[in-house]
Amino acid sequence: MTAPSEKPIAIVTGAAQGIGLGIARALALASHRVMMADIDQDRLGQSARAIQAEGGEVVPQPLDVTKPDDWDRALATVGARWGGLDVLVNNAGISPRGTAESTDLALWDLTLAVNLKGAWLGAKSALPWLKKSRGVILNIGSTRSTRPMPGLFSYVVSKAGLWGMTRQLAVEYLHAGVRCNMIAPGWVDTANERLLQARHGRPDFPAGVSNLTTPEQVGAAAVYLASPAARTISGVILYLDSGLHVADEAGMVFFPESRALPFPQRIDEA
Ligand SMILES: NC(=O)c1ccc[n+]([C@@H]2O[C@H](COP(=O)([O-])OP(=O)(O)OC[C@H]3O[C@@H](n4cnc5c(N)ncnc54)[C@H](O)[C@@H]3O)[C@@H](O)[C@H]2O)c1
């Protein structure tokens, strides 16, 4: 970590809204200096100003996680401004619908580029700094990282890949003192998740969802995993889904009646 007298430095991707905003805010209010990175510059500016108004030290950074040049610029900026990096949070992600057959090449490429390649590019750019600070990488996965669901083909594959990347990084950088963990939420009440659920027949989401997680709770998990208290934790997946990942719900797809129900009513989504 950065010298104890100094505030640790973090980059959070997809920080303009939703879970990324919750993580950036939680880290900033827990005395981190946070670069908030996102492709959506307008919203990013508004969100950064809101955290600054609460006393958080944050800076907005336009960044498309799929673009190596954007990462170079972001790391150069964080280095020039604050002189180091302690925490990288790979949160930016998209969750398009589609089966193995209905997913076309463009959708596959986009999902894998944002959800998987983006996290690798982030890690690749940040690791030279993280090795100096013995820092932390947090990847935001999903219950779907380990529990597939019909109709989320490219998403599930990308998030499972991100879990593999998490473990690979944990092992590859163990001796360098860099930790890498995954936070895997179930449903999180974000504006975009509401839109998505409404589009798929649940206009009242999140009403009735009993295992709803908030962006603040994901932020609290990130603060803990980034802290010295978690210094022996690496290569783990921390589910924030009230146990959905251990429930036997996925077995329901083998019941005959599940074929009669149209997706997505067939099985709950995360
Ligand atoms: N909301 C949920 O229920 C839920 C559940 C499990 C996991 N997740 C995961 O959490 C993460 C955040 O989800 P959310 O619900 O907050 O999403 P969101 O759509 O509310 O926010 C995602 C942010 O990422 C940004 N983004 C998209 N593409 C980008 C790119 N190429 N480069 C940089 N930024 C980009 C968007 O502009 C947006 O600000 C995702 O990885 C998602 O898969 C969400």
mmCIF file of C-alpha atoms and ligand atoms in Angstrom:
data_model
loop_
_atom_site.group_PDB
_atom_site.id
_atom_site.type_symbol
_atom_site.label_atom_id
_atom_site.label_comp_id
_atom_site.label_asym_id
_atom_site.label_seq_id
_atom_site.Cartn_x
_atom_site.Cartn_y
_atom_site.Cartn_z
ATOM 1 C CA MET A 1 0.000 0.000 0.000
ATOM 2 C CA THR A 2 0.881 3.649 -0.272
ATOM 3 C CA ALA A 3 2.720 4.975 2.820
ATOM 4 C CA PRO A 4 0.357 4.758 5.838
ATOM 5 C CA SER A 5 0.354 8.553 6.197
ATOM 6 C CA GLU A 6 -1.083 8.904 2.696
ATOM 7 C CA LYS A 7 -4.545 8.153 1.415
ATOM 8 C CA PRO A 8 -4.566 5.014 -0.788
ATOM 9 C CA ILE A 9 -5.225 5.519 -4.506
ATOM 10 C CA ALA A 10 -7.875 3.635 -6.482
ATOM 11 C CA ILE A 11 -9.238 3.434 -10.016
ATOM 12 C CA VAL A 12 -12.851 2.285 -10.445
ATOM 13 C CA THR A 13 -14.206 1.597 -13.948
ATOM 14 C CA GLY A 14 -17.849 2.038 -14.865
ATOM 15 C CA ALA A 15 -18.026 4.553 -12.013
ATOM 16 C CA ALA A 16 -20.523 6.991 -13.547
ATOM 17 C CA GLN A 17 -23.534 5.157 -12.114
ATOM 18 C CA GLY A 18 -24.854 2.011 -10.464
ATOM 19 C CA ILE A 19 -22.499 -0.371 -8.692
ATOM 20 C CA GLY A 20 -19.332 1.401 -9.862
ATOM 21 C CA LEU A 21 -20.590 4.662 -8.406
ATOM 22 C CA GLY A 22 -21.405 2.876 -5.136
ATOM 23 C CA ILE A 23 -17.864 1.454 -5.003
ATOM 24 C CA ALA A 24 -16.206 4.774 -5.885
ATOM 25 C CA ARG A 25 -18.243 6.606 -3.245
ATOM 26 C CA ALA A 26 -17.542 3.990 -0.548
ATOM 27 C CA LEU A 27 -13.791 4.022 -1.266
ATOM 28 C CA ALA A 28 -13.700 7.838 -1.363
ATOM 29 C CA LEU A 29 -15.597 8.162 1.929
ATOM 30 C CA ALA A 30 -13.198 5.585 3.402
ATOM 31 C CA SER A 31 -10.327 7.976 2.621
ATOM 32 C CA HIS A 32 -9.155 6.714 -0.755
ATOM 33 C CA ARG A 33 -8.255 9.043 -3.591
ATOM 34 C CA VAL A 34 -10.360 7.684 -6.452
ATOM 35 C CA MET A 35 -10.094 8.018 -10.203
ATOM 36 C CA MET A 36 -13.641 7.453 -11.475
ATOM 37 C CA ALA A 37 -13.395 6.082 -15.025
ATOM 38 C CA ASP A 38 -16.249 5.662 -17.470
ATOM 39 C CA ILE A 39 -17.165 5.917 -21.136
ATOM 40 C CA ASP A 40 -20.172 8.143 -20.277
ATOM 41 C CA GLN A 41 -18.465 11.487 -19.661
ATOM 42 C CA ASP A 42 -21.554 13.592 -18.876
ATOM 43 C CA ARG A 43 -22.862 11.302 -16.181
ATOM 44 C CA LEU A 44 -19.334 10.769 -14.855
ATOM 45 C CA GLY A 45 -18.876 14.497 -14.261
ATOM 46 C CA GLN A 46 -22.162 14.756 -12.357
ATOM 47 C CA SER A 47 -21.374 11.712 -10.215
ATOM 48 C CA ALA A 48 -17.855 12.904 -9.402
ATOM 49 C CA ARG A 49 -19.169 16.323 -8.349
ATOM 50 C CA ALA A 50 -21.729 14.656 -6.053
ATOM 51 C CA ILE A 51 -18.992 12.697 -4.243
ATOM 52 C CA GLN A 52 -16.770 15.778 -4.050
ATOM 53 C CA ALA A 53 -19.679 17.634 -2.419
ATOM 54 C CA GLU A 54 -19.651 14.946 0.285
ATOM 55 C CA GLY A 55 -15.955 15.555 0.895
ATOM 56 C CA GLY A 56 -14.559 12.685 -1.212
ATOM 57 C CA GLU A 57 -11.349 13.152 -3.195
ATOM 58 C CA VAL A 58 -12.250 11.898 -6.677
ATOM 59 C CA VAL A 59 -11.296 12.777 -10.232
ATOM 60 C CA PRO A 60 -13.322 11.839 -13.339
ATOM 61 C CA GLN A 61 -11.452 10.146 -16.200
ATOM 62 C CA PRO A 62 -12.971 9.388 -19.614
ATOM 63 C CA LEU A 63 -12.056 5.780 -20.401
ATOM 64 C CA ASP A 64 -13.278 3.001 -22.655
ATOM 65 C CA VAL A 65 -12.005 -0.171 -20.965
ATOM 66 C CA THR A 66 -11.598 -1.891 -24.347
ATOM 67 C CA LYS A 67 -9.034 0.687 -25.567
ATOM 68 C CA PRO A 68 -5.362 0.202 -24.539
ATOM 69 C CA ASP A 69 -4.575 3.879 -25.277
ATOM 70 C CA ASP A 70 -7.287 4.984 -22.838
ATOM 71 C CA TRP A 71 -5.719 2.832 -20.135
ATOM 72 C CA ASP A 72 -2.270 4.289 -20.861
ATOM 73 C CA ARG A 73 -3.698 7.794 -20.490
ATOM 74 C CA ALA A 74 -5.543 6.914 -17.266
ATOM 75 C CA LEU A 75 -2.467 5.369 -15.635
ATOM 76 C CA ALA A 76 -0.258 8.263 -16.746
ATOM 77 C CA THR A 77 -2.772 10.702 -15.255
ATOM 78 C CA VAL A 78 -3.099 8.875 -11.949
ATOM 79 C CA GLY A 79 0.709 8.601 -11.749
ATOM 80 C CA ALA A 80 1.269 12.288 -12.466
ATOM 81 C CA ARG A 81 -1.481 13.410 -10.108
ATOM 82 C CA TRP A 82 -1.034 11.118 -7.144
ATOM 83 C CA GLY A 83 2.198 9.213 -7.808
ATOM 84 C CA GLY A 84 0.971 5.636 -7.495
ATOM 85 C CA LEU A 85 -1.890 3.147 -7.406
ATOM 86 C CA ASP A 86 -3.124 0.772 -4.690
ATOM 87 C CA VAL A 87 -6.475 -0.527 -5.944
ATOM 88 C CA LEU A 88 -7.935 -1.329 -9.360
ATOM 89 C CA VAL A 89 -11.652 -2.138 -9.503
ATOM 90 C CA ASN A 90 -12.718 -3.674 -12.836
ATOM 91 C CA ASN A 91 -16.458 -2.999 -12.636
ATOM 92 C CA ALA A 92 -17.510 -1.762 -16.104
ATOM 93 C CA GLY A 93 -19.750 -4.352 -17.702
ATOM 94 C CA ILE A 94 -22.713 -4.996 -19.956
ATOM 95 C CA SER A 95 -25.313 -7.770 -19.662
ATOM 96 C CA PRO A 96 -26.976 -8.439 -23.018
ATOM 97 C CA ARG A 97 -29.471 -11.246 -23.563
ATOM 98 C CA GLY A 98 -29.026 -14.049 -26.101
ATOM 99 C CA THR A 99 -28.591 -17.818 -26.362
ATOM 100 C CA ALA A 100 -25.654 -19.596 -28.019
ATOM 101 C CA GLU A 101 -27.626 -19.469 -31.285
ATOM 102 C CA SER A 102 -29.189 -16.020 -31.145
ATOM 103 C CA THR A 103 -25.956 -14.298 -30.060
ATOM 104 C CA ASP A 104 -24.291 -12.889 -33.162
ATOM 105 C CA LEU A 105 -20.619 -12.212 -33.671
ATOM 106 C CA ALA A 106 -20.907 -8.483 -32.929
ATOM 107 C CA LEU A 107 -22.670 -9.084 -29.594
ATOM 108 C CA TRP A 108 -20.180 -11.777 -28.582
ATOM 109 C CA ASP A 109 -17.229 -9.533 -29.444
ATOM 110 C CA LEU A 110 -18.704 -6.556 -27.577
ATOM 111 C CA THR A 111 -19.558 -8.492 -24.406
ATOM 112 C CA LEU A 112 -16.219 -10.240 -24.236
ATOM 113 C CA ALA A 113 -14.390 -6.987 -25.029
ATOM 114 C CA VAL A 114 -16.039 -4.956 -22.254
ATOM 115 C CA ASN A 115 -16.469 -7.624 -19.563
ATOM 116 C CA LEU A 116 -13.282 -9.650 -20.058
ATOM 117 C CA LYS A 117 -10.697 -7.977 -22.296
ATOM 118 C CA GLY A 118 -11.326 -4.662 -20.510
ATOM 119 C CA ALA A 119 -10.446 -6.180 -17.144
ATOM 120 C CA TRP A 120 -7.279 -7.744 -18.562
ATOM 121 C CA LEU A 121 -6.192 -4.466 -20.163
ATOM 122 C CA GLY A 122 -6.815 -2.728 -16.848
ATOM 123 C CA ALA A 123 -4.775 -5.285 -14.925
ATOM 124 C CA LYS A 124 -1.978 -5.191 -17.515
ATOM 125 C CA SER A 125 -1.717 -1.394 -17.264
ATOM 126 C CA ALA A 126 -2.058 -1.245 -13.493
ATOM 127 C CA LEU A 127 0.228 -4.127 -12.479
ATOM 128 C CA PRO A 128 3.531 -2.221 -12.762
ATOM 129 C CA TRP A 129 2.113 0.240 -10.198
ATOM 130 C CA LEU A 130 0.372 -2.388 -8.081
ATOM 131 C CA LYS A 131 3.583 -4.392 -7.751
ATOM 132 C CA LYS A 132 5.255 -1.302 -6.246
ATOM 133 C CA SER A 133 2.412 -0.721 -3.752
ATOM 134 C CA ARG A 134 1.639 -4.441 -3.156
ATOM 135 C CA GLY A 135 -1.863 -3.475 -4.200
ATOM 136 C CA VAL A 136 -5.186 -5.083 -4.983
ATOM 137 C CA ILE A 137 -7.313 -5.911 -8.024
ATOM 138 C CA LEU A 138 -11.060 -6.376 -7.519
ATOM 139 C CA ASN A 139 -13.073 -7.815 -10.382
ATOM 140 C CA ILE A 140 -16.857 -7.410 -10.320
ATOM 141 C CA GLY A 141 -18.371 -10.693 -11.419
ATOM 142 C CA SER A 142 -21.844 -12.045 -10.806
ATOM 143 C CA THR A 143 -23.641 -15.018 -9.328
ATOM 144 C CA ARG A 144 -23.579 -15.993 -13.027
ATOM 145 C CA SER A 145 -19.778 -16.316 -12.912
ATOM 146 C CA THR A 146 -20.350 -19.814 -11.539
ATOM 147 C CA ARG A 147 -24.087 -20.454 -12.134
ATOM 148 C CA PRO A 148 -25.105 -20.373 -15.797
ATOM 149 C CA MET A 149 -28.571 -19.281 -16.841
ATOM 150 C CA PRO A 150 -30.391 -19.826 -20.130
ATOM 151 C CA GLY A 151 -30.481 -16.737 -22.341
ATOM 152 C CA LEU A 152 -27.398 -14.986 -20.953
ATOM 153 C CA PHE A 153 -24.827 -16.730 -23.138
ATOM 154 C CA SER A 154 -22.127 -14.123 -23.769
ATOM 155 C CA TYR A 155 -22.602 -12.580 -20.298
ATOM 156 C CA VAL A 156 -22.206 -15.873 -18.433
ATOM 157 C CA VAL A 157 -19.178 -16.870 -20.522
ATOM 158 C CA SER A 158 -17.542 -13.475 -19.934
ATOM 159 C CA LYS A 159 -18.167 -13.509 -16.185
ATOM 160 C CA ALA A 160 -16.935 -17.110 -15.872
ATOM 161 C CA GLY A 161 -13.818 -16.018 -17.764
ATOM 162 C CA LEU A 162 -13.403 -13.127 -15.341
ATOM 163 C CA TRP A 163 -13.453 -15.573 -12.441
ATOM 164 C CA GLY A 164 -10.732 -17.599 -14.182
ATOM 165 C CA MET A 165 -8.739 -14.397 -14.695
ATOM 166 C CA THR A 166 -9.165 -13.524 -11.013
ATOM 167 C CA ARG A 167 -7.630 -16.805 -9.894
ATOM 168 C CA GLN A 168 -4.908 -16.657 -12.537
ATOM 169 C CA LEU A 169 -3.867 -13.151 -11.431
ATOM 170 C CA ALA A 170 -3.962 -14.207 -7.769
ATOM 171 C CA VAL A 171 -1.500 -17.016 -8.515
ATOM 172 C CA GLU A 172 0.658 -15.173 -11.047
ATOM 173 C CA TYR A 173 1.234 -12.186 -8.723
ATOM 174 C CA LEU A 174 1.223 -13.954 -5.353
ATOM 175 C CA HIS A 175 4.974 -13.510 -4.916
ATOM 176 C CA ALA A 176 4.736 -9.877 -6.004
ATOM 177 C CA GLY A 177 2.303 -9.264 -3.149
ATOM 178 C CA VAL A 178 -0.563 -8.240 -5.437
ATOM 179 C CA ARG A 179 -3.937 -9.670 -4.418
ATOM 180 C CA CYS A 180 -6.826 -10.309 -6.784
ATOM 181 C CA ASN A 181 -10.396 -11.124 -5.737
ATOM 182 C CA MET A 182 -13.867 -11.171 -7.239
ATOM 183 C CA ILE A 183 -17.066 -9.671 -5.804
ATOM 184 C CA ALA A 184 -20.077 -11.477 -7.239
ATOM 185 C CA PRO A 185 -23.452 -9.807 -6.631
ATOM 186 C CA GLY A 186 -26.860 -11.283 -7.347
ATOM 187 C CA TRP A 187 -29.467 -8.670 -8.186
ATOM 188 C CA VAL A 188 -28.394 -5.111 -7.514
ATOM 189 C CA ASP A 189 -30.905 -2.306 -7.712
ATOM 190 C CA THR A 190 -29.397 -0.002 -10.337
ATOM 191 C CA ALA A 191 -31.193 2.245 -12.826
ATOM 192 C CA ASN A 192 -29.999 0.168 -15.763
ATOM 193 C CA GLU A 193 -31.005 -3.110 -14.110
ATOM 194 C CA ARG A 194 -34.527 -1.685 -13.677
ATOM 195 C CA LEU A 195 -34.632 -0.814 -17.395
ATOM 196 C CA LEU A 196 -33.357 -4.250 -18.339
ATOM 197 C CA GLN A 197 -35.851 -6.063 -16.136
ATOM 198 C CA ALA A 198 -38.711 -3.896 -17.439
ATOM 199 C CA ARG A 199 -37.715 -4.776 -21.002
ATOM 200 C CA HIS A 200 -37.922 -8.458 -20.045
ATOM 201 C CA GLY A 201 -41.360 -8.298 -18.457
ATOM 202 C CA ARG A 202 -40.684 -7.124 -14.882
ATOM 203 C CA PRO A 203 -41.743 -3.468 -14.813
ATOM 204 C CA ASP A 204 -42.014 -3.521 -11.013
ATOM 205 C CA PHE A 205 -38.434 -4.752 -10.397
ATOM 206 C CA PRO A 206 -37.059 -4.885 -7.694
ATOM 207 C CA ALA A 207 -40.430 -5.439 -5.965
ATOM 208 C CA GLY A 208 -40.585 -8.948 -4.576
ATOM 209 C CA VAL A 209 -36.889 -9.720 -4.932
ATOM 210 C CA SER A 210 -35.882 -10.995 -1.513
ATOM 211 C CA ASN A 211 -32.124 -11.071 -2.027
ATOM 212 C CA LEU A 212 -31.622 -7.575 -3.391
ATOM 213 C CA THR A 213 -28.160 -6.074 -2.870
ATOM 214 C CA THR A 214 -27.440 -2.340 -2.924
ATOM 215 C CA PRO A 215 -24.515 -0.507 -4.565
ATOM 216 C CA GLU A 216 -23.603 0.659 -1.042
ATOM 217 C CA GLN A 217 -23.242 -2.958 0.105
ATOM 218 C CA VAL A 218 -21.014 -3.775 -2.872
ATOM 219 C CA GLY A 219 -19.013 -0.654 -1.991
ATOM 220 C CA ALA A 220 -18.595 -1.860 1.594
ATOM 221 C CA ALA A 221 -17.320 -5.226 0.355
ATOM 222 C CA ALA A 222 -14.818 -3.442 -1.902
ATOM 223 C CA VAL A 223 -13.589 -1.265 0.974
ATOM 224 C CA TYR A 224 -12.984 -4.374 3.077
ATOM 225 C CA LEU A 225 -11.223 -6.384 0.347
ATOM 226 C CA ALA A 226 -9.036 -3.358 -0.481
ATOM 227 C CA SER A 227 -8.056 -2.833 3.153
ATOM 228 C CA PRO A 228 -5.004 -4.130 5.063
ATOM 229 C CA ALA A 229 -7.471 -6.210 7.139
ATOM 230 C CA ALA A 230 -7.913 -8.411 4.039
ATOM 231 C CA ARG A 231 -4.191 -8.707 3.303
ATOM 232 C CA THR A 232 -4.232 -12.522 3.338
ATOM 233 C CA ILE A 233 -7.297 -12.797 1.097
ATOM 234 C CA SER A 234 -6.575 -13.513 -2.552
ATOM 235 C CA GLY A 235 -8.160 -15.660 -5.260
ATOM 236 C CA VAL A 236 -11.608 -15.713 -3.634
ATOM 237 C CA ILE A 237 -15.076 -15.017 -4.943
ATOM 238 C CA LEU A 238 -17.225 -13.088 -2.474
ATOM 239 C CA TYR A 239 -20.888 -13.608 -3.327
ATOM 240 C CA LEU A 240 -23.330 -10.883 -2.316
ATOM 241 C CA ASP A 241 -26.510 -12.736 -3.237
ATOM 242 C CA SER A 242 -28.010 -14.015 0.045
ATOM 243 C CA GLY A 243 -27.009 -17.548 -0.931
ATOM 244 C CA LEU A 244 -28.539 -17.727 -4.425
ATOM 245 C CA HIS A 245 -25.346 -19.387 -5.666
ATOM 246 C CA VAL A 246 -25.856 -22.393 -3.382
ATOM 247 C CA ALA A 247 -29.593 -22.779 -4.012
ATOM 248 C CA ASP A 248 -30.785 -25.594 -6.258
ATOM 249 C CA GLU A 249 -32.845 -23.331 -8.442
ATOM 250 C CA ALA A 250 -30.792 -24.055 -11.566
ATOM 251 C CA GLY A 251 -31.994 -27.658 -11.394
ATOM 252 C CA MET A 252 -35.474 -26.379 -12.260
ATOM 253 C CA VAL A 253 -34.515 -26.221 -15.954
ATOM 254 C CA PHE A 254 -34.786 -30.024 -16.057
ATOM 255 C CA PHE A 255 -38.493 -30.031 -15.095
ATOM 256 C CA PRO A 256 -40.837 -30.482 -18.077
ATOM 257 C CA GLU A 257 -42.982 -27.467 -17.138
ATOM 258 C CA SER A 258 -40.003 -25.133 -17.472
ATOM 259 C CA ARG A 259 -40.181 -25.606 -21.261
ATOM 260 C CA ALA A 260 -43.690 -24.224 -21.384
ATOM 261 C CA LEU A 261 -42.738 -20.933 -19.791
ATOM 262 C CA PRO A 262 -41.221 -18.241 -21.979
ATOM 263 C CA PHE A 263 -37.821 -16.840 -21.050
ATOM 264 C CA PRO A 264 -37.188 -14.873 -18.840
ATOM 265 C CA GLN A 265 -40.075 -15.887 -16.579
ATOM 266 C CA ARG A 266 -38.685 -19.418 -16.591
ATOM 267 C CA ILE A 267 -35.911 -18.738 -14.087
ATOM 268 C CA ASP A 268 -34.997 -15.721 -12.036
ATOM 269 C CA GLU A 269 -32.244 -13.521 -13.345
ATOM 270 C CA ALA A 270 -29.208 -11.944 -11.813
HETATM 271 N N1 LIG B 1 -27.020 -4.722 -11.478
HETATM 272 C C1 LIG B 1 -26.963 -6.011 -11.214
HETATM 273 O O1 LIG B 1 -27.983 -6.641 -10.843
HETATM 274 C C2 LIG B 1 -25.662 -6.763 -11.339
HETATM 275 C C3 LIG B 1 -25.589 -8.070 -10.823
HETATM 276 C C4 LIG B 1 -24.407 -8.777 -10.905
HETATM 277 C C5 LIG B 1 -23.289 -8.210 -11.482
HETATM 278 N N2 LIG B 1 -23.364 -6.927 -12.000
HETATM 279 C C6 LIG B 1 -22.134 -6.383 -12.615
HETATM 280 O O2 LIG B 1 -21.778 -5.166 -11.966
HETATM 281 C C7 LIG B 1 -21.178 -4.282 -12.908
HETATM 282 C C8 LIG B 1 -21.934 -2.954 -12.902
HETATM 283 O O3 LIG B 1 -23.295 -3.194 -13.127
HETATM 284 P P1 LIG B 1 -24.390 -2.028 -13.037
HETATM 285 O O4 LIG B 1 -25.692 -2.676 -12.839
HETATM 286 O O5 LIG B 1 -23.927 -0.993 -12.095
HETATM 287 O O6 LIG B 1 -24.321 -1.469 -14.539
HETATM 288 P P2 LIG B 1 -24.719 -0.017 -15.100
HETATM 289 O O7 LIG B 1 -25.156 -0.253 -16.508
HETATM 290 O O8 LIG B 1 -25.612 0.697 -14.165
HETATM 291 O O9 LIG B 1 -23.312 0.751 -15.102
HETATM 292 C C9 LIG B 1 -22.267 0.296 -15.907
HETATM 293 C C10 LIG B 1 -21.326 1.447 -16.170
HETATM 294 O O10 LIG B 1 -20.278 0.949 -17.016
HETATM 295 C C11 LIG B 1 -20.041 1.903 -18.036
HETATM 296 N N3 LIG B 1 -19.451 1.249 -19.211
HETATM 297 C C12 LIG B 1 -20.067 0.446 -20.107
HETATM 298 N N4 LIG B 1 -19.198 0.104 -21.073
HETATM 299 C C13 LIG B 1 -18.014 0.698 -20.761
HETATM 300 C C14 LIG B 1 -16.733 0.725 -21.370
HETATM 301 N N5 LIG B 1 -16.504 0.078 -22.541
HETATM 302 N N6 LIG B 1 -15.749 1.425 -20.786
HETATM 303 C C15 LIG B 1 -15.977 2.107 -19.633
HETATM 304 N N7 LIG B 1 -17.164 2.141 -19.012
HETATM 305 C C16 LIG B 1 -18.161 1.434 -19.581
HETATM 306 C C17 LIG B 1 -21.411 2.517 -18.333
HETATM 307 O O11 LIG B 1 -21.279 3.787 -18.967
HETATM 308 C C18 LIG B 1 -22.009 2.601 -16.939
HETATM 309 O O12 LIG B 1 -21.737 3.847 -16.320
HETATM 310 C C19 LIG B 1 -21.193 -5.000 -14.248
HETATM 311 O O13 LIG B 1 -19.961 -5.616 -14.462
HETATM 312 C C20 LIG B 1 -22.300 -6.023 -14.067
HETATM 313 O O14 LIG B 1 -22.137 -7.146 -14.890
HETATM 314 C C21 LIG B 1 -24.511 -6.210 -11.940
#
